[in-house]
Short mmCIF file of C-alpha atoms in Angstrom, two decimals:
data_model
loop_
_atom_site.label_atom_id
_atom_site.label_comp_id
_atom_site.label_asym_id
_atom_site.label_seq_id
_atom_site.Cartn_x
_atom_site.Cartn_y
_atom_site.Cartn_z
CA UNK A 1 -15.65 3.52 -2.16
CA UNK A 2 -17.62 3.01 1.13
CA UNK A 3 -20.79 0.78 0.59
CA UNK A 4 -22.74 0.40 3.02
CA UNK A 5 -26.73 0.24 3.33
CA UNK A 6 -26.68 2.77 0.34
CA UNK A 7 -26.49 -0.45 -1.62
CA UNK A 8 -29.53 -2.43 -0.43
CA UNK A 9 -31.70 -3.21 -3.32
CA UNK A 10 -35.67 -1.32 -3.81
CA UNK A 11 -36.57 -5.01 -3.86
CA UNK A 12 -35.67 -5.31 -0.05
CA UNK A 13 -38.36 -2.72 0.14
CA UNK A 14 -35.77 0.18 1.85
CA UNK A 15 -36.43 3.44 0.09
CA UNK A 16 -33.25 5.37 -0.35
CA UNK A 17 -34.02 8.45 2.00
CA UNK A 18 -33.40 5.19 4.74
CA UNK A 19 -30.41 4.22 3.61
CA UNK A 20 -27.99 6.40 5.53
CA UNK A 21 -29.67 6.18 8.55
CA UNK A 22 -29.65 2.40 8.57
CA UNK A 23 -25.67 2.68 7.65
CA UNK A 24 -25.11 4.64 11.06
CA UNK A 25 -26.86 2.59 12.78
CA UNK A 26 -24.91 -0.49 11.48
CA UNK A 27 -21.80 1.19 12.99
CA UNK A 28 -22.98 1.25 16.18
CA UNK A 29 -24.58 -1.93 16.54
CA UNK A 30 -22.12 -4.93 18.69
CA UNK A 31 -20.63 -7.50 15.81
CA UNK A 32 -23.12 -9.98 17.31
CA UNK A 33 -26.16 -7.81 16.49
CA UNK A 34 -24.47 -7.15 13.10
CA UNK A 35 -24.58 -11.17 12.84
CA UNK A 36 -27.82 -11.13 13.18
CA UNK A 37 -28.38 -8.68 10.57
CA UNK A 38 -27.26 -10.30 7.77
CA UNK A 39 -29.63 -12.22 6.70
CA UNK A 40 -32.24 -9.56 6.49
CA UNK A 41 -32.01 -6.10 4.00
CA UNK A 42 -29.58 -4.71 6.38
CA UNK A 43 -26.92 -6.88 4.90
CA UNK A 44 -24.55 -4.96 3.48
CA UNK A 45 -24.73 -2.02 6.48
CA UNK A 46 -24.00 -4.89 8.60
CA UNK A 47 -21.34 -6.58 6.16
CA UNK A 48 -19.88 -3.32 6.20
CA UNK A 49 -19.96 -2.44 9.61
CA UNK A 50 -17.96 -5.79 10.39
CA UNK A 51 -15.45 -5.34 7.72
CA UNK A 52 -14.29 -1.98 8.90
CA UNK A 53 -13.78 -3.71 12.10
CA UNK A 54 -12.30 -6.75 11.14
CA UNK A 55 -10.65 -6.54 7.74
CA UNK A 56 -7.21 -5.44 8.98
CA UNK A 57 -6.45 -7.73 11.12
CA UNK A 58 -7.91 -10.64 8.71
CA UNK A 59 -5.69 -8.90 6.15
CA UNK A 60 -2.83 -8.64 8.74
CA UNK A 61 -2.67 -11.94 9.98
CA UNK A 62 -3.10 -12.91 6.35
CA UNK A 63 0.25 -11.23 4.99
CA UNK A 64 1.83 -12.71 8.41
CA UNK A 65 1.24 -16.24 7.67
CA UNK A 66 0.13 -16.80 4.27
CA UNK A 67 3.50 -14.24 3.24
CA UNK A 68 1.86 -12.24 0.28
CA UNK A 69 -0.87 -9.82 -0.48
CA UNK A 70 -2.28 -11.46 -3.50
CA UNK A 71 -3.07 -14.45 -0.86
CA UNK A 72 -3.73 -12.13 1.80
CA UNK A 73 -6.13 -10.12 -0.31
CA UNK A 74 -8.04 -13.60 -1.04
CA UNK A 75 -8.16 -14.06 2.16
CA UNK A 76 -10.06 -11.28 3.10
CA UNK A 77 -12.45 -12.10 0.47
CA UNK A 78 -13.45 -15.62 1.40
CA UNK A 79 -13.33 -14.94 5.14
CA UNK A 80 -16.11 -11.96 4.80
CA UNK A 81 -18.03 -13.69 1.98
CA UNK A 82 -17.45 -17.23 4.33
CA UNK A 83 -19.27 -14.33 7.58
CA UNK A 84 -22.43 -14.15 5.27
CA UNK A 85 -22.84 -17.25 3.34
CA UNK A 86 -22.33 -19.14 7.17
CA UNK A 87 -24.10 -16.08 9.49
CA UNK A 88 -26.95 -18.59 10.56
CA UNK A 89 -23.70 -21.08 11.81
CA UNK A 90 -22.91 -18.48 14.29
CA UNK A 91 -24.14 -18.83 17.45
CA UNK A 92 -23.49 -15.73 20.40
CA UNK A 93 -23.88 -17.65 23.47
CA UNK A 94 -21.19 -20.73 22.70
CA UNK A 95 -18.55 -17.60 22.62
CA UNK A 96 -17.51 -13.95 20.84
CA UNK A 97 -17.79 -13.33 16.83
CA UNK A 98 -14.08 -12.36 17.50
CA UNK A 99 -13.49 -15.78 17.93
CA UNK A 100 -15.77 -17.17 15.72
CA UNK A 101 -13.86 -14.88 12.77
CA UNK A 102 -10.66 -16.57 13.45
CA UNK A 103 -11.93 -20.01 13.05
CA UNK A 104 -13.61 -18.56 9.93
CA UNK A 105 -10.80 -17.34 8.93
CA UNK A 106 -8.07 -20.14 9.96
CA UNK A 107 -10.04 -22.49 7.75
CA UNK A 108 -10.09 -20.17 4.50
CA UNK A 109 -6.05 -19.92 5.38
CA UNK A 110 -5.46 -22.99 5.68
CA UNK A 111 -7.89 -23.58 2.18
CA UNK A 112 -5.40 -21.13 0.75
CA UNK A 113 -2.19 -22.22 2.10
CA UNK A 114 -3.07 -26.04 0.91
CA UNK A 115 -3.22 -24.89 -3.03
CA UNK A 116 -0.17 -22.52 -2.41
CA UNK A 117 1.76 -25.49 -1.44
CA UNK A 118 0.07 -27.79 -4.61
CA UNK A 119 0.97 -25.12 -6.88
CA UNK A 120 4.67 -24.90 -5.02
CA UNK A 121 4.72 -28.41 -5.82
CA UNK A 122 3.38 -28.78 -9.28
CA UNK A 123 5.95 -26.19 -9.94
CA UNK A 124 8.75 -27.45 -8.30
CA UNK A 125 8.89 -30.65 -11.07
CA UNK A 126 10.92 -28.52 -13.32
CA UNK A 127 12.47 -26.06 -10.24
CA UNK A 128 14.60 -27.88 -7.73
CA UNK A 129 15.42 -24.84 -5.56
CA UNK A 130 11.46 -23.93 -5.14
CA UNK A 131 10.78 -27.46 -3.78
CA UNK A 132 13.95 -26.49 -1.12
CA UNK A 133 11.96 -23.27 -0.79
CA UNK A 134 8.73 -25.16 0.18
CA UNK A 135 10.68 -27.37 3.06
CA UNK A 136 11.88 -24.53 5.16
CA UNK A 137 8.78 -22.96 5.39
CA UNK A 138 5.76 -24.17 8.38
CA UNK A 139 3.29 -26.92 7.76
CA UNK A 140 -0.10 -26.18 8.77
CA UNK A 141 -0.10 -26.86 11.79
CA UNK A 142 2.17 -24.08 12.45
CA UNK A 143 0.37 -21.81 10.96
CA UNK A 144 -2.51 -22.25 12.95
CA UNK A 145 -0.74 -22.22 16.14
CA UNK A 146 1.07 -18.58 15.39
CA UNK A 147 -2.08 -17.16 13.81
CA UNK A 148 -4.42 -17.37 16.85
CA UNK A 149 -1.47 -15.34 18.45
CA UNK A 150 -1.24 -13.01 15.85
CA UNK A 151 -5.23 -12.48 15.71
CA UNK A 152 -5.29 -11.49 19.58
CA UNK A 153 -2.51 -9.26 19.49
CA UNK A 154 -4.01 -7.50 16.06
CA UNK A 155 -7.03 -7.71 18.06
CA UNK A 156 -5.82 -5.72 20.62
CA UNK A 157 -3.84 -3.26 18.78
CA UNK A 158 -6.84 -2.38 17.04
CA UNK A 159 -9.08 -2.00 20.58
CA UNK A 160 -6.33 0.67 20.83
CA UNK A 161 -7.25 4.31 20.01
CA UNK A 162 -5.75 5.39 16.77
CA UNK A 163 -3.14 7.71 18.61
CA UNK A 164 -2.18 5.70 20.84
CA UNK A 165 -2.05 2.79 18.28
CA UNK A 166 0.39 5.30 16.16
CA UNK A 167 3.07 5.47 18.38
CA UNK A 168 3.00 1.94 18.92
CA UNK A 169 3.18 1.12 15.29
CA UNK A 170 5.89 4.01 14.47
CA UNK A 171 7.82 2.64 17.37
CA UNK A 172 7.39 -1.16 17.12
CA UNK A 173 7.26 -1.91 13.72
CA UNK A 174 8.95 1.22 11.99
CA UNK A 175 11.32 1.18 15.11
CA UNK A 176 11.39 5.01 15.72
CA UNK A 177 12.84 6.31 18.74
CA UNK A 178 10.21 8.56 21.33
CA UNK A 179 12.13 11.43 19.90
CA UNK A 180 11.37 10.71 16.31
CA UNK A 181 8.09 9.32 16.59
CA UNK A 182 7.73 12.76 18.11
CA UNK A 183 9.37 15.13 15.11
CA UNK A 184 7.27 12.86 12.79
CA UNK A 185 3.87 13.33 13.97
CA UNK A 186 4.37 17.23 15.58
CA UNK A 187 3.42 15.44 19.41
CA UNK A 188 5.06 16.68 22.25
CA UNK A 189 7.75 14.29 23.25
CA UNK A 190 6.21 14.15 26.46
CA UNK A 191 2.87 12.93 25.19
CA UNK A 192 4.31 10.25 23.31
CA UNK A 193 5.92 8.82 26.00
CA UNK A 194 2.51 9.28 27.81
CA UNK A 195 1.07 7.18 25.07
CA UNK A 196 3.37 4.76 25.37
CA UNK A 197 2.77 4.26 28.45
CA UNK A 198 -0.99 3.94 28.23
CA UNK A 199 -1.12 1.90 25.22
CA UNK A 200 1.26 -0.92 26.75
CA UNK A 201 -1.42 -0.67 29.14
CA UNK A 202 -4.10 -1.51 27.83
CA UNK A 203 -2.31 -4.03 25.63
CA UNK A 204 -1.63 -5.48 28.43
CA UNK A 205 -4.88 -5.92 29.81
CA UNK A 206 -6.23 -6.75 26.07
CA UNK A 207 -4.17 -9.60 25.74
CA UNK A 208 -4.52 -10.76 29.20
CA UNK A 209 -1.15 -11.16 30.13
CA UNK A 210 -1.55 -14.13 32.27
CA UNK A 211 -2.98 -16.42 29.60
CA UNK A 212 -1.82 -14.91 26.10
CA UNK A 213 1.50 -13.62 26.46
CA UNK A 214 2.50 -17.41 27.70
CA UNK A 215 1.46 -18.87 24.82
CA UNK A 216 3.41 -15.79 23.31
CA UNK A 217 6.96 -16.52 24.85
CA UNK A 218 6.32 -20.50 24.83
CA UNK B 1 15.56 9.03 39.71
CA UNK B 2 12.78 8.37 41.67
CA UNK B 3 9.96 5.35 40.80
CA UNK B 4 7.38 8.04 39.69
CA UNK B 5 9.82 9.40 37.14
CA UNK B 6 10.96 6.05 35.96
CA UNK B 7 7.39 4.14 35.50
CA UNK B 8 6.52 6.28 32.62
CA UNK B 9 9.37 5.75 30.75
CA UNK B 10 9.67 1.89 31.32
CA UNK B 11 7.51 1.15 28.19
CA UNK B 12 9.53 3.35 25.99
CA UNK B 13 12.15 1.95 27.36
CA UNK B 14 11.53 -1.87 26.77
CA UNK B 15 11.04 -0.76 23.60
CA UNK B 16 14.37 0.55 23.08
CA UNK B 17 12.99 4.06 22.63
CA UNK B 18 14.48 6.55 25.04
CA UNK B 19 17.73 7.99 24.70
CA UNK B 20 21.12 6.46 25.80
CA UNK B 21 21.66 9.03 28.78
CA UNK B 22 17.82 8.48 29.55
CA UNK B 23 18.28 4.67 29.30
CA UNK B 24 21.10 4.41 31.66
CA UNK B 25 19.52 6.53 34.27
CA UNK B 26 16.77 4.00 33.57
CA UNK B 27 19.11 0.60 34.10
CA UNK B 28 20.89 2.04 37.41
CA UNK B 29 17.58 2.73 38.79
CA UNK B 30 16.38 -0.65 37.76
CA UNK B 31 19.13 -2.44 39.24
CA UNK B 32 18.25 -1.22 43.02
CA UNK B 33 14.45 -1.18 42.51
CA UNK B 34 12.83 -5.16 42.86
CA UNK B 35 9.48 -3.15 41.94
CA UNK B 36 10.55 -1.83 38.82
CA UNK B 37 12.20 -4.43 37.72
CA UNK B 38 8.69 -6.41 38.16
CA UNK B 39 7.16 -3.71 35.94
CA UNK B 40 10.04 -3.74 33.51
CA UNK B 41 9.52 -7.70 33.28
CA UNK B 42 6.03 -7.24 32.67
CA UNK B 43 5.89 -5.18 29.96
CA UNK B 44 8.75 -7.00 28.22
CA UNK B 45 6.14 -9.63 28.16
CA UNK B 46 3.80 -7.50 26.24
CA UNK B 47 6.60 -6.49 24.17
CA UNK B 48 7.61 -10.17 23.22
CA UNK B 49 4.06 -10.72 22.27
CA UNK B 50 3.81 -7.87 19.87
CA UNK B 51 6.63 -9.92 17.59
CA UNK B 52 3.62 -11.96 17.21
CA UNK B 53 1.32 -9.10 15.89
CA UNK B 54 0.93 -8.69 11.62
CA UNK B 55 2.50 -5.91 10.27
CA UNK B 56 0.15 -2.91 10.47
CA UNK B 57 -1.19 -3.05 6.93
CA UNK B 58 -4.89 -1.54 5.49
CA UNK B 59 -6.29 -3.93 3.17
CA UNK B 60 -6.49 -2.30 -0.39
CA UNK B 61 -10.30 -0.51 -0.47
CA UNK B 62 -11.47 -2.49 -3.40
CA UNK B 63 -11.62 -5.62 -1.70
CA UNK B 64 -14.40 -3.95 0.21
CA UNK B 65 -16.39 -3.06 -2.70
CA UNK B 66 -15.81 -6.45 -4.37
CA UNK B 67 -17.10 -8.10 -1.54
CA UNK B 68 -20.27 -6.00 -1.05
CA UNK B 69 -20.85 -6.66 -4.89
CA UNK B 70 -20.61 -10.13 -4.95
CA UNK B 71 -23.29 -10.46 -1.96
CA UNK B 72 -25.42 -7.79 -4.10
CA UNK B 73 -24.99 -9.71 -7.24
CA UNK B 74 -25.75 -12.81 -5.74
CA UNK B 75 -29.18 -11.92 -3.62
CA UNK B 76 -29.72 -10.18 -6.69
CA UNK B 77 -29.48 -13.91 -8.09
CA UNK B 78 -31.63 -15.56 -5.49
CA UNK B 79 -34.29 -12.27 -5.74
CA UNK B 80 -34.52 -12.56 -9.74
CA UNK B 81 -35.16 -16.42 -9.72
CA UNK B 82 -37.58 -16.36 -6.83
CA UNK B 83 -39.39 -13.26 -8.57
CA UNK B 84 -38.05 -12.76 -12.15
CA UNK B 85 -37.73 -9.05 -12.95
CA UNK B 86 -34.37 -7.82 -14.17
CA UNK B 87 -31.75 -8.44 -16.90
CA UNK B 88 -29.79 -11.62 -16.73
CA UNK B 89 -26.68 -10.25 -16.80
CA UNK B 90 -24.06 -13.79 -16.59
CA UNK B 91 -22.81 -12.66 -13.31
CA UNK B 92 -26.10 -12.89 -11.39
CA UNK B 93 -25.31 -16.87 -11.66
CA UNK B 94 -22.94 -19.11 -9.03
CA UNK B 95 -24.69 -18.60 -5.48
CA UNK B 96 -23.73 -21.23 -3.27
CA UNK B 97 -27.13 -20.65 -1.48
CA UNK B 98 -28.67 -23.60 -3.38
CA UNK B 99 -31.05 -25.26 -1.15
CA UNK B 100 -32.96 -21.54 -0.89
CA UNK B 101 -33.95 -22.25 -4.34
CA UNK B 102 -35.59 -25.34 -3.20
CA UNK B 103 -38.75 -23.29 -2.81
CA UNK B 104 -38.44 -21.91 -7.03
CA UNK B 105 -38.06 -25.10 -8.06
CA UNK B 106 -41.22 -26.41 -6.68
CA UNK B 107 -43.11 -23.51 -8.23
CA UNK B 108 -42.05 -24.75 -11.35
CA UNK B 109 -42.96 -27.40 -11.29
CA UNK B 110 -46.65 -26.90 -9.64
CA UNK B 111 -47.38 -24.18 -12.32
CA UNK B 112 -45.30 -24.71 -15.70
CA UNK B 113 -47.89 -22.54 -17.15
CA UNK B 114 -47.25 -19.55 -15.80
CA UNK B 115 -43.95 -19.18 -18.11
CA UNK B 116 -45.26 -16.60 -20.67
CA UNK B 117 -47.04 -14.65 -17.49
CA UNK B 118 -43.28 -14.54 -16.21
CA UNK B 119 -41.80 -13.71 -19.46
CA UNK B 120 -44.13 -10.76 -19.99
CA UNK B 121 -43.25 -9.66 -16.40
CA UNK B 122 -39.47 -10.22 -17.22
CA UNK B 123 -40.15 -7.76 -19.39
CA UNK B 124 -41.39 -5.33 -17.94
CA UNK B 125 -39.58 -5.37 -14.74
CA UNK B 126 -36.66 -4.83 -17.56
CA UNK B 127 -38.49 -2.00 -18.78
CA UNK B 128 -39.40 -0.27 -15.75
CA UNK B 129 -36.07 -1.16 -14.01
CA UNK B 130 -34.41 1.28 -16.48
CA UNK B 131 -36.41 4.17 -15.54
CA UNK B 132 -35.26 4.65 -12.40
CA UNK B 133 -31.30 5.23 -11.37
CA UNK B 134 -30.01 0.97 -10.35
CA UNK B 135 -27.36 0.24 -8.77
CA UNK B 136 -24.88 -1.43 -11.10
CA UNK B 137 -25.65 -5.66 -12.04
CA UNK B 138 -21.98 -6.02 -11.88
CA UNK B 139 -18.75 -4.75 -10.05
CA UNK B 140 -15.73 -6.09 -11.26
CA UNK B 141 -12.20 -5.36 -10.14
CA UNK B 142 -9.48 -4.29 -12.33
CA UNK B 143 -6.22 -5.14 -10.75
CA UNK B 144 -2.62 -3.99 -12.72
CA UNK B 145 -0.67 -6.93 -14.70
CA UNK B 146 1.15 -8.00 -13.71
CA UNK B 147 -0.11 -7.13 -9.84
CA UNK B 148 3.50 -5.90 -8.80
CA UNK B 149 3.52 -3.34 -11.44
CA UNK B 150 1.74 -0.66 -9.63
CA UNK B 151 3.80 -0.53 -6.50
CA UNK B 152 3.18 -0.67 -2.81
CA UNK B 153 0.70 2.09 -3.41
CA UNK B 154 -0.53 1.23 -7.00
CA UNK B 155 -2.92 1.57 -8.89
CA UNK B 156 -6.25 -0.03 -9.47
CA UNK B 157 -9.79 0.23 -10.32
CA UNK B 158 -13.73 -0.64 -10.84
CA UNK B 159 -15.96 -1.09 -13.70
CA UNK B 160 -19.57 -1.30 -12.99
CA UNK B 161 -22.28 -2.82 -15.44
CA UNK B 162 -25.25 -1.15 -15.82
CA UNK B 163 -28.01 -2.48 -18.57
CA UNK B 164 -29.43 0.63 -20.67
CA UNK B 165 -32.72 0.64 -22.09
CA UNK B 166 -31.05 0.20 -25.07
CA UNK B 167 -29.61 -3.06 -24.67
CA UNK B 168 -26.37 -1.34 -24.66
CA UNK B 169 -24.50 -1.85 -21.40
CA UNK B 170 -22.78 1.07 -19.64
CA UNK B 171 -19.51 0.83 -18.13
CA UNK B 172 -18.68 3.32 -15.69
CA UNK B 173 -15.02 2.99 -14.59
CA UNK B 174 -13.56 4.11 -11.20
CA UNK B 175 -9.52 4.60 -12.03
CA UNK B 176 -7.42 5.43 -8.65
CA UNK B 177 -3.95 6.68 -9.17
CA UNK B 178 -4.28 4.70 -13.18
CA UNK B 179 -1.28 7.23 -14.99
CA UNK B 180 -1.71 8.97 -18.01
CA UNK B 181 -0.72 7.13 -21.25
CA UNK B 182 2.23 7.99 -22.88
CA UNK B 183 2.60 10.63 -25.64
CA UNK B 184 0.45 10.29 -28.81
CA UNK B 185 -1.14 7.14 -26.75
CA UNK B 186 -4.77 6.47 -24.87
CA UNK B 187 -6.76 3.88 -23.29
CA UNK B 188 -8.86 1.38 -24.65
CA UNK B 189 -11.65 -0.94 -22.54
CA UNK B 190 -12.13 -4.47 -24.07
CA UNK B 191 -14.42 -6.80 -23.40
CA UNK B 192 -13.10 -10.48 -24.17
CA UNK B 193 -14.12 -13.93 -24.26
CA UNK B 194 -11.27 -16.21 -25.62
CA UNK B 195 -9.54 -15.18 -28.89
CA UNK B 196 -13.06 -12.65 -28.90
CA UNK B 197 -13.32 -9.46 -28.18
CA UNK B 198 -15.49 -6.26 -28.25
CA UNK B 199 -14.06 -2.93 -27.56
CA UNK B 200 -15.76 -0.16 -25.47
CA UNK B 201 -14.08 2.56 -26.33
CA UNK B 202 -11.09 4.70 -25.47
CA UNK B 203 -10.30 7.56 -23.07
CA UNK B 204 -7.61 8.81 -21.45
CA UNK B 205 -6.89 9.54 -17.26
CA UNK B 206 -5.59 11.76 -15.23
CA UNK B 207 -2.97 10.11 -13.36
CA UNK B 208 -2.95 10.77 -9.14
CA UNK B 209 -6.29 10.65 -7.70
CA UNK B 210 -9.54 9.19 -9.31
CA UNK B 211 -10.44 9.23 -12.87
CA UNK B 212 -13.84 8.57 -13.82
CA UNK B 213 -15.03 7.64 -17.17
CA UNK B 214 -18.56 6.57 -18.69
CA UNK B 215 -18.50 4.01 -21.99
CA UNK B 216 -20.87 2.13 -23.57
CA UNK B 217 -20.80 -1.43 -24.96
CA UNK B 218 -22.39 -3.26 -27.43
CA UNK B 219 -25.47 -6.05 -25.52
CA UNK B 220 -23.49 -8.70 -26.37
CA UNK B 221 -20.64 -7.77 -23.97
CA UNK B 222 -22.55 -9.27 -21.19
CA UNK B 223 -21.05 -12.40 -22.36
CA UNK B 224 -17.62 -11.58 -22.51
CA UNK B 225 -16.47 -11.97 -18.72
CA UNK B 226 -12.79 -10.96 -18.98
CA UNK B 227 -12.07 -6.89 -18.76
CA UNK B 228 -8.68 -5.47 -20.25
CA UNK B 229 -7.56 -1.89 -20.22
CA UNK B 230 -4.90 -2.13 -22.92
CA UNK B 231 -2.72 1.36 -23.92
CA UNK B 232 -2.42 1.57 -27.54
CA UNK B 233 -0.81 3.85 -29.36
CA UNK B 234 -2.27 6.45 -31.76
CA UNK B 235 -0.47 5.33 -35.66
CA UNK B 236 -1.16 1.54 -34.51
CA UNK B 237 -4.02 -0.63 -35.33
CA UNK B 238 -5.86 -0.84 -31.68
CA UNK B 239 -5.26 -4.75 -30.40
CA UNK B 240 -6.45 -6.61 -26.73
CA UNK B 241 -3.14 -8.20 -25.99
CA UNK B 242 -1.06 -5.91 -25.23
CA UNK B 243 0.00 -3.45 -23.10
CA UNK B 244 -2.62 -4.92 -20.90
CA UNK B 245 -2.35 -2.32 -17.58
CA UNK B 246 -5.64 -3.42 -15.66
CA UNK B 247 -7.67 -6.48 -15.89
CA UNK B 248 -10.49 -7.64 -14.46
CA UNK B 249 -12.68 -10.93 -14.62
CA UNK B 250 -16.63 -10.36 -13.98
CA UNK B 251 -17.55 -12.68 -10.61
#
């Protein structure tokens, strides 16, 4: 399912026996060359080459504050179409496309997290316990503040290698002991714990501890 | 325990990771070591930040393709109107990039004239677009119905457009993990526009992995913008509403 510069048209005038090297070349390019790229027949290498980096934590933070996948999924949609239709808004030197994306990406959530409540609403005429649903859960506000936390933390989980980013997730999330994240992926206990070690890290130097993980235990 | 044994084992620790004999070896060295304990502290910091984290989760891998198609299908758009030469499939309409038109609509207007010169080169950019191999006018996403049926790992999949020479327009569909039907039943593809609707045709799938299967649709499809996969059974008269599985809506 991987589309990349395969997909530029004839009528950008890129014959096909181009296409694959223009696709590698997409993946190696920085996200702010890729920016640059996508307004030009490149566009879909480049929209490509961003997604793959990107689209899991958009998705991620996504599921974490908008609280379902159908939502999530739109998400992801609007934030990557939002990347092309709005490339020539970006600008490299006022600061990083990371953080550009999240803004991008804050705005389609809290787009989509407006109708959720409208519909919540509309619905809750005839549905007294969904209207008590809707007043437990965070106004916008909220959500912004806890998804710029959970975009640099996804941000640097994914600046993690992926074995070292496994034993994080089997251990954090799917809270596995070293000695069964071990037996499940056939590592040497001795390595996990040696990638445990390294990946807290270089999370901690990712998230740099002294400004991030205040805002984290505020 | 020594400090060179311990610091490895501090993350897995904070985490709540090591064994309970490795743990307590870990606390009564803790509680006589002031640098440890500063290590300890620290990565309990990065530990408290990762309840911030999502949950590790891959987007689904259509959303990818349905992106990429939507930016194809609307340059496409902005490509056909600044130099007419495909079909006009529906679905090539809706670009937000208006003001780039700005340019097309001062061309018509300096040289209304040319219309039959661009209708005979509509024509045959048509024509000599279906020589050669395209890549599809439309993607469209076929999600299950209701969306929860298919499971955490459900199933899903893609039907792309492609105009034929004919006029007919070919549907080649992209089923992931789509089950087979049920005894003496198959699939059928609809096309449908309100209480309208044109079949496809029918075929079956295989169930785990990808199922690929080629149809062809009567020209005036292109108008009908909803997509159902309906199973139907084999002694029944074949119907669009119900049994729906997938559906999809063209962009």
């Amino acid at each position: 399912m991987e589309v990349a510069a395969g997909d530029i048209l004839e009528s950008d005038g890129i014959r096909r026996g181009q296409r694959s090297v223009a696709s590698q070349r997409a993946d190696e390019l920085t996200d702010e060359e890729c920016m640059t790229r996508l307004g030009g027949p490149e566009v879909e290498a480049a929209l490509s080459a961003l997604y793959d980096r990107y689209a899991r934590t958009v998705y991620g933070v996504g599921l974490k504050i908008l609280g379902n996948r159908s939502l999530a999924e739109d998400l992801v949609q609007e934030v990557f179409l939002k990347v092309w239709r709005s490339a020539d808004t970006f600008d490299s030197s006022r600061g990083s496309f990371s953080t550009w994306l999240y803004r991008v990406a804050r705005s389609c959530a809290l787009d989509l997290y407006r109708k959720r409540a409208s519909r919540v609403r509309q619905a809750a005429d005839g549905a007294p316990h969904i209207a008590a649903a809707r007043d437990s859960s965070a106004g916008p506000q909220e959500v912004v503040d806890e998804s710029w936390l959970s975009w640099r933390v996804s941000r640097a989980l994914e600046a993690l290698d992926a074995p070292h980013r496994e034993v994080i997730e089997l251990a954090y999330f799917g809270g596995l002991s070293q000695r069964e994240v071990s037996e499940r992926t056939g590592v040497p206990l001795g390595t996990v714990k040696t990638r445990t070690a390294g990946a807290f890290r270089r999370l901690r130097k990712e998230l740099a501890v002294d400004d991030t993980l205040r805002e984290a235990i505020r | 325990m020594r400090c060179a044994e311990v610091h490895p084992n501090l993350a897995a620790f904070v985490l709540d990771g090591l064994e309970p004999e490795e743990a307590a070896e870990i606390r009564r060295h803790l509680a006589s070591c002031p640098r440890c304990q500063d290590e300890a502290r620290e990565l309990r910091k990065v530990n408290r930040a990762l309840e911030a984290a999502p949950p590790p989760a891959d987007p689904p891998s259509y959303l990818k393709e349905g992106i990429l198609s939507r930016v194809r299908a609307e340059r496409l758009s902005v490509s056909d109107k600044e130099e007419p030469q495909g079909s006009s499939f529906e679905d090539r309409t809706g670009s937000s990039r208006t003001s780039r038109f700005n340019r097309l609509k001062d061309l018509r207007v300096v040289l209304p004239s040319a219309a039959a010169a661009i209708v005979a080169f509509v024509a045959l950019g048509v024509f000599l677009g279906f020589l050669r191999e395209e890549p599809p006018v439309a993607t469209i996403q076929l999600v299950p119905t209701p969306r929860e049926a298919a499971g955490l790992e459900g199933y899903w999949g893609v039907a792309e457009i492609r105009p034929q020479l004919s006029g007919n327009q070919q549907v080649e569909l992209k089923l992931n993990n789509f089950e087979e039907p049920k005894p003496n039943s198959y699939y059928e593809l609809w096309f449908v526009s309100g209480a309208k609707r044109i079949s496809a045709g029918s075929f079956t799938s295989v169930g785990e992995g990808e199922t690929r299967v080629l149809l062809n649709v009567a020209p005036e499809a292109r108008n009908y913008r909803t997509v159902l996969i309906t199973e139907e059974h084999v002694d029944e008269r074949p119907t669009s509403g119900e049994e729906v599985a997938l559906k999809g809506k063209a962009p």
